[in-house]
PDB file of C-alpha atoms in Angstrom:
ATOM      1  CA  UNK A   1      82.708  52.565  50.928  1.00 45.00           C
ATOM      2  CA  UNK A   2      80.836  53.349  54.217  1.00 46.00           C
ATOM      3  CA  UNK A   3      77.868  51.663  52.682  1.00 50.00           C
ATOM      4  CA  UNK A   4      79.516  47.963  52.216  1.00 56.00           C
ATOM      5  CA  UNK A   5      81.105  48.348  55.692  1.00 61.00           C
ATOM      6  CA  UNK A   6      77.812  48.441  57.238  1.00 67.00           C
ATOM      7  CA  UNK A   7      76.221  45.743  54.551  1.00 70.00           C
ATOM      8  CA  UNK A   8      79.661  43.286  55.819  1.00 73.00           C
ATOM      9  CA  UNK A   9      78.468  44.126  59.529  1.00 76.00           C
ATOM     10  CA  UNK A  10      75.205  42.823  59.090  1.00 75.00           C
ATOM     11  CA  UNK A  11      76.582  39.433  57.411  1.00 74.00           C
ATOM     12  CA  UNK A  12      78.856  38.889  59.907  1.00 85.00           C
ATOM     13  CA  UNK A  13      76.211  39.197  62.882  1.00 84.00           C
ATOM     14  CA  UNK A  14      73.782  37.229  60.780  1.00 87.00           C
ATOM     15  CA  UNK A  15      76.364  34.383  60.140  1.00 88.00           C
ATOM     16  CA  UNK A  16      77.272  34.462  63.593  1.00 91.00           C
ATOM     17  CA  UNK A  17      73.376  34.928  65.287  1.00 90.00           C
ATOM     18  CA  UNK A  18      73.163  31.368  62.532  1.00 92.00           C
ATOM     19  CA  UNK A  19      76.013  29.875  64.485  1.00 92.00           C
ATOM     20  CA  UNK A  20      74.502  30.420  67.957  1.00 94.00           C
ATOM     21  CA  UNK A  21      71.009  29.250  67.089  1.00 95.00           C
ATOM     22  CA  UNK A  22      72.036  25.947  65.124  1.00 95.00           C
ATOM     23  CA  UNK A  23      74.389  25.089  68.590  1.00 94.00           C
ATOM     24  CA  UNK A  24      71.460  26.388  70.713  1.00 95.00           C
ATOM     25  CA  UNK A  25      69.473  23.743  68.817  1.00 95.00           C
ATOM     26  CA  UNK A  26      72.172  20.772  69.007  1.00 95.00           C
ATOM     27  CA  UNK A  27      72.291  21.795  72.452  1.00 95.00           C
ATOM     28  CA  UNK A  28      68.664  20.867  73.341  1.00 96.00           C
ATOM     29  CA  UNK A  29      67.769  18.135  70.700  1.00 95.00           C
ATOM     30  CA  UNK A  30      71.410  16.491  72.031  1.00 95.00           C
ATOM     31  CA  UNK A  31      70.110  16.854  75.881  1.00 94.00           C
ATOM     32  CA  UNK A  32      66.550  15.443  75.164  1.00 95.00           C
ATOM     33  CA  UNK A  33      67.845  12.485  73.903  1.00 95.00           C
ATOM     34  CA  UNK A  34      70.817  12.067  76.128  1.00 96.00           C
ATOM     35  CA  UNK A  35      67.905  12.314  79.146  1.00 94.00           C
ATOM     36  CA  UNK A  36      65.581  10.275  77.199  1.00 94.00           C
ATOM     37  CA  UNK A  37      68.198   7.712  76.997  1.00 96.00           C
ATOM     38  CA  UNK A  38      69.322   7.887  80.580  1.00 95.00           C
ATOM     39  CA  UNK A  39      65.760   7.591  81.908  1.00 95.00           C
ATOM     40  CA  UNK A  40      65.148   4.262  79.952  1.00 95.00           C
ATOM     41  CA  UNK A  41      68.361   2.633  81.322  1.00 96.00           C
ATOM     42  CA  UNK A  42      67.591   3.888  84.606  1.00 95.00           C
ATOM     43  CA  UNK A  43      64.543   2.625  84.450  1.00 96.00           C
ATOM     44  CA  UNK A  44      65.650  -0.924  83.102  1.00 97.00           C
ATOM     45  CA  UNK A  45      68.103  -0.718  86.030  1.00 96.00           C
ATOM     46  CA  UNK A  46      65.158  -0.497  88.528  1.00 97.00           C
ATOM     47  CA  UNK A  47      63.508  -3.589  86.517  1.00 97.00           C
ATOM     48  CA  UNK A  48      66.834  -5.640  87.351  1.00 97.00           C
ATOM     49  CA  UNK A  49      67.094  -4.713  90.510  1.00 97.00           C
ATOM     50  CA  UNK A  50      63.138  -5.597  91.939  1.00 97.00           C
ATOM     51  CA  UNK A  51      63.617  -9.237  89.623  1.00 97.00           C
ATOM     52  CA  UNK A  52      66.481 -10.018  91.782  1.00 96.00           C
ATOM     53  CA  UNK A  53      63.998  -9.144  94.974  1.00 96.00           C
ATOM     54  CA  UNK A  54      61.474 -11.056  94.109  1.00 96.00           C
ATOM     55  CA  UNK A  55      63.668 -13.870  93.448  1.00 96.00           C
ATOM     56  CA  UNK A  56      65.252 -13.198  97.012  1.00 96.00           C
ATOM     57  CA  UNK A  57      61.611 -13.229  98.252  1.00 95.00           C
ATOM     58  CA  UNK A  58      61.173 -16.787  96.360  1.00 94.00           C
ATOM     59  CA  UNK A  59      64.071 -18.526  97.831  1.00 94.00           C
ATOM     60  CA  UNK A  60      62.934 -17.025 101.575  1.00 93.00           C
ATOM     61  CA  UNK A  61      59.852 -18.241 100.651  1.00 93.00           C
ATOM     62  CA  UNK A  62      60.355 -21.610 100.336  1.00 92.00           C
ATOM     63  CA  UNK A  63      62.691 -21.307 103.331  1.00 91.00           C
ATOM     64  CA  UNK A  64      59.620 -20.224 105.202  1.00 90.00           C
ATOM     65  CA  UNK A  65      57.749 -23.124 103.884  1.00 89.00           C
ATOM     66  CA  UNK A  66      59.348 -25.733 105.161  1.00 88.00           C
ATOM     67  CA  UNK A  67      59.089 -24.001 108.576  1.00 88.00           C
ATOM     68  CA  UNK A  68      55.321 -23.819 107.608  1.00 88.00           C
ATOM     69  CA  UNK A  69      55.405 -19.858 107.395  1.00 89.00           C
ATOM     70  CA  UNK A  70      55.344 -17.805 104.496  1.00 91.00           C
ATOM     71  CA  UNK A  71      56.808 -14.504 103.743  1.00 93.00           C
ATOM     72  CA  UNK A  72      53.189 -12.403 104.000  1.00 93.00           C
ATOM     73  CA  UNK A  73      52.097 -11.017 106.823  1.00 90.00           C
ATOM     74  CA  UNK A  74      48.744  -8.673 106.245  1.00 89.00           C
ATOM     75  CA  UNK A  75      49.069  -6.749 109.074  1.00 91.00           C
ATOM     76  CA  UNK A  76      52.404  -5.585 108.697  1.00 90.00           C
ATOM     77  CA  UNK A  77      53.128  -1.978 107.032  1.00 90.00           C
ATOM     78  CA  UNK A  78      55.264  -3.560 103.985  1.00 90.00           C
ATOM     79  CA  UNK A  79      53.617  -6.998 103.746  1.00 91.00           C
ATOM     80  CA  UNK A  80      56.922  -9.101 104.867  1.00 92.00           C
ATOM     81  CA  UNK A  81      56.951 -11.540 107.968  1.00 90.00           C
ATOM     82  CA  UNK A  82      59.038 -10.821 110.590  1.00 90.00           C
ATOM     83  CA  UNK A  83      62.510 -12.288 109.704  1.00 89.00           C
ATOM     84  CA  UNK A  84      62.056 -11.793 105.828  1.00 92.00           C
ATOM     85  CA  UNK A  85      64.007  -8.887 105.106  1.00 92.00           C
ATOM     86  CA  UNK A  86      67.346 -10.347 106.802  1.00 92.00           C
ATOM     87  CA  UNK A  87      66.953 -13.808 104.814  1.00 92.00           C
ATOM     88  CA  UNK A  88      66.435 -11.115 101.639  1.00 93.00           C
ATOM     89  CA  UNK A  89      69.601  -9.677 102.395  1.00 93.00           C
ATOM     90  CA  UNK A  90      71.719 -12.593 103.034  1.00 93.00           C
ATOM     91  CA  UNK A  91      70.834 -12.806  99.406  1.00 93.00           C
ATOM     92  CA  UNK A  92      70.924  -9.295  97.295  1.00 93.00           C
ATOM     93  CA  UNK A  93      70.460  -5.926  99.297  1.00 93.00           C
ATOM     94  CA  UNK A  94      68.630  -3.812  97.437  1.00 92.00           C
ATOM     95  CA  UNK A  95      68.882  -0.161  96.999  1.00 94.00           C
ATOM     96  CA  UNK A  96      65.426   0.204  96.933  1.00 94.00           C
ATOM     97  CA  UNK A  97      62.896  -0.255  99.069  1.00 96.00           C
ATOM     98  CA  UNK A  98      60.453  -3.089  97.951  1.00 96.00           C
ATOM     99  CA  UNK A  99      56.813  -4.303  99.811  1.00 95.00           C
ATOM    100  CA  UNK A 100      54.456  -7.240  99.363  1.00 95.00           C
ATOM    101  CA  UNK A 101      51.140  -6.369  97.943  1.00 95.00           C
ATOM    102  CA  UNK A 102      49.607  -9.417  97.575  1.00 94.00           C
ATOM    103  CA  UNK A 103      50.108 -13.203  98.173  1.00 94.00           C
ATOM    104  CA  UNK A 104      48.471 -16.871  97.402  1.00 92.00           C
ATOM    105  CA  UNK A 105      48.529 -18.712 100.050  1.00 89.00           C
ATOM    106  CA  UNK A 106      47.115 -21.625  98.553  1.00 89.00           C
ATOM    107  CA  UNK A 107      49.230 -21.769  95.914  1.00 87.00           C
ATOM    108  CA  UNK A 108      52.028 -20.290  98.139  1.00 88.00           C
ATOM    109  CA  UNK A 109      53.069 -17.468  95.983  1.00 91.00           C
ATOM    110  CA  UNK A 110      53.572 -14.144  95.953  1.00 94.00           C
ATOM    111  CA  UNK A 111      51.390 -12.498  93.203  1.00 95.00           C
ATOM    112  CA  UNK A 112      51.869  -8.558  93.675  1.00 96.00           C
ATOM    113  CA  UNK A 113      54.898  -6.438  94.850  1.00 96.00           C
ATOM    114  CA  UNK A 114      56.205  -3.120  94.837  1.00 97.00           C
ATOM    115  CA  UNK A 115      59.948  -1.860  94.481  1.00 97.00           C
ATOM    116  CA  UNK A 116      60.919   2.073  94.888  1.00 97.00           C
ATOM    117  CA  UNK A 117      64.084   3.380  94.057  1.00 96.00           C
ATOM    118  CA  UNK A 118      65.094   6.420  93.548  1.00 93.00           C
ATOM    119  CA  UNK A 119      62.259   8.214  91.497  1.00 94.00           C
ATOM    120  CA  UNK A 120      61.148   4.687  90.047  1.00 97.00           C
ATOM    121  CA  UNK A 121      58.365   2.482  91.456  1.00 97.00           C
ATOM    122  CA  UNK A 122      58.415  -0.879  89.478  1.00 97.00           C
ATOM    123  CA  UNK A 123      55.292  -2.952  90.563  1.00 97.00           C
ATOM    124  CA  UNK A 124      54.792  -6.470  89.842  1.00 97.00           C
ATOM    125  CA  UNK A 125      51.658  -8.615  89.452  1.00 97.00           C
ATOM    126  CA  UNK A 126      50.923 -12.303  88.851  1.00 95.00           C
ATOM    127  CA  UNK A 127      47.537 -13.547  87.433  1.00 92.00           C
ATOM    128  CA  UNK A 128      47.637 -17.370  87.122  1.00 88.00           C
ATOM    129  CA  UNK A 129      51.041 -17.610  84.499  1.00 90.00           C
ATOM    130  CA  UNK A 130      50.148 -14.198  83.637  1.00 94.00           C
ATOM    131  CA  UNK A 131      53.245 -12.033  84.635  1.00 95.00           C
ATOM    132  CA  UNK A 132      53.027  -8.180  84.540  1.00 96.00           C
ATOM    133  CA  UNK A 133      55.400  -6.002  85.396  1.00 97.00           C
ATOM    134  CA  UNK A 134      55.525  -1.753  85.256  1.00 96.00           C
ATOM    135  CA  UNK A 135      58.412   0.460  85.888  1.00 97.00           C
ATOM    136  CA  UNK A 136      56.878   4.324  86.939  1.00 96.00           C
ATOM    137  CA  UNK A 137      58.602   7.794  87.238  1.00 95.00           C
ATOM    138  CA  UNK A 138      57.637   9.527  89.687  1.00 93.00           C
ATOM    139  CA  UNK A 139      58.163  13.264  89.798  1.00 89.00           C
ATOM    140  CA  UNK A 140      57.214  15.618  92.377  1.00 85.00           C
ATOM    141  CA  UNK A 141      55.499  18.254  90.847  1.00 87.00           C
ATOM    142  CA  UNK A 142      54.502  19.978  94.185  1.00 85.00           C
ATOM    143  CA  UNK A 143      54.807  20.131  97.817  1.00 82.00           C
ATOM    144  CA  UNK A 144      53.068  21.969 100.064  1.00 82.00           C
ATOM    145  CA  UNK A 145      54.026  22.047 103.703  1.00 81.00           C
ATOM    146  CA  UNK A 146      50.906  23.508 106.039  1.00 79.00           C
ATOM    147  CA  UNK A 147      51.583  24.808 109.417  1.00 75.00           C
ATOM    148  CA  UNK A 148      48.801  25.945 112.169  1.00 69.00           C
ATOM    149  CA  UNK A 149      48.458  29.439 113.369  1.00 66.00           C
ATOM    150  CA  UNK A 150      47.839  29.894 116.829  1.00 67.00           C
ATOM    151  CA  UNK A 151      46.650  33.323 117.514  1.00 66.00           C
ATOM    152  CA  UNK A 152      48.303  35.583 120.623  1.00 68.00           C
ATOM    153  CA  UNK A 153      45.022  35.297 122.864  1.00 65.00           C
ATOM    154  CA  UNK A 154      45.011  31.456 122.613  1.00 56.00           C
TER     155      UNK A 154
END
């Protein structure tokens, strides 16, 4: 009698240690593909967001054109003319921030651009009709933060 005690013990705790391993399981197959899924509309969400910049950019653009201007400007930080950002805006406003890489001028195009948001870069590039464009995660995998030591007899 004490014998099958013991023997329904240890099918109880191995039906139950069964239990907690298949939801342990669920549990992290269900969150890889729930973050799987969330990084891929995220990341299509970036996608929309830097195609409505860039066609924000376009109608400045030819704004700027019939002023004889354009949106570039090489020696600025982010690429964008003076004035450019608040004729974007009257448009979309991003959540993002977004730069010009490159531009034709000859053509009178913009053929490279960046937009960050969030942990996404999306970059865009134009090669003739050739349209290319590549949403990034970025993920900080370290930061290091150096400080100088000054000594007591300095």
């Amino acid at each position: 009698m004490l014998l099958m005690g013991k023997e329904q013990n240890r099918v109880t705790v191995t039906k139950i240690a069964k239990v907690i391993l298949i939801v342990l399981v669920t549990f992290i197959v269900g969150g890889t593909v729930f973050c799987a899924f969330k990084l891929h509309i995220d990341a299509k969400s970036a996608l929309r967001e830097a195609k409505n910049v860039r066609l924000a950019l376009r109608t400045a653009d030819i704004e700027m054109y019939a002023k004889g201007q354009t949106i570039f400007n090489v020696s600025r930080k982010n690429g964008l003319e003076v004035g450019v950002q608040e004729k974007v805006e009257q448009i979309i406003v991003p959540k993002g921030k977004y730069s010009i890489t490159s531009y034709d001028k000859k053509g009178h195009e913009m053929t490279g651009m960046t937009y960050r948001v969030g942990h996404y870069i999306v970059m865009f590039k134009k090669d003739g009709d050739n349209i290319k464009w590549d949403v990034d995660y970025v993920m900080n995998v370290y930061d290091y933060s150096e400080f100088d030591v000054k000594l007591e007899n300095e």
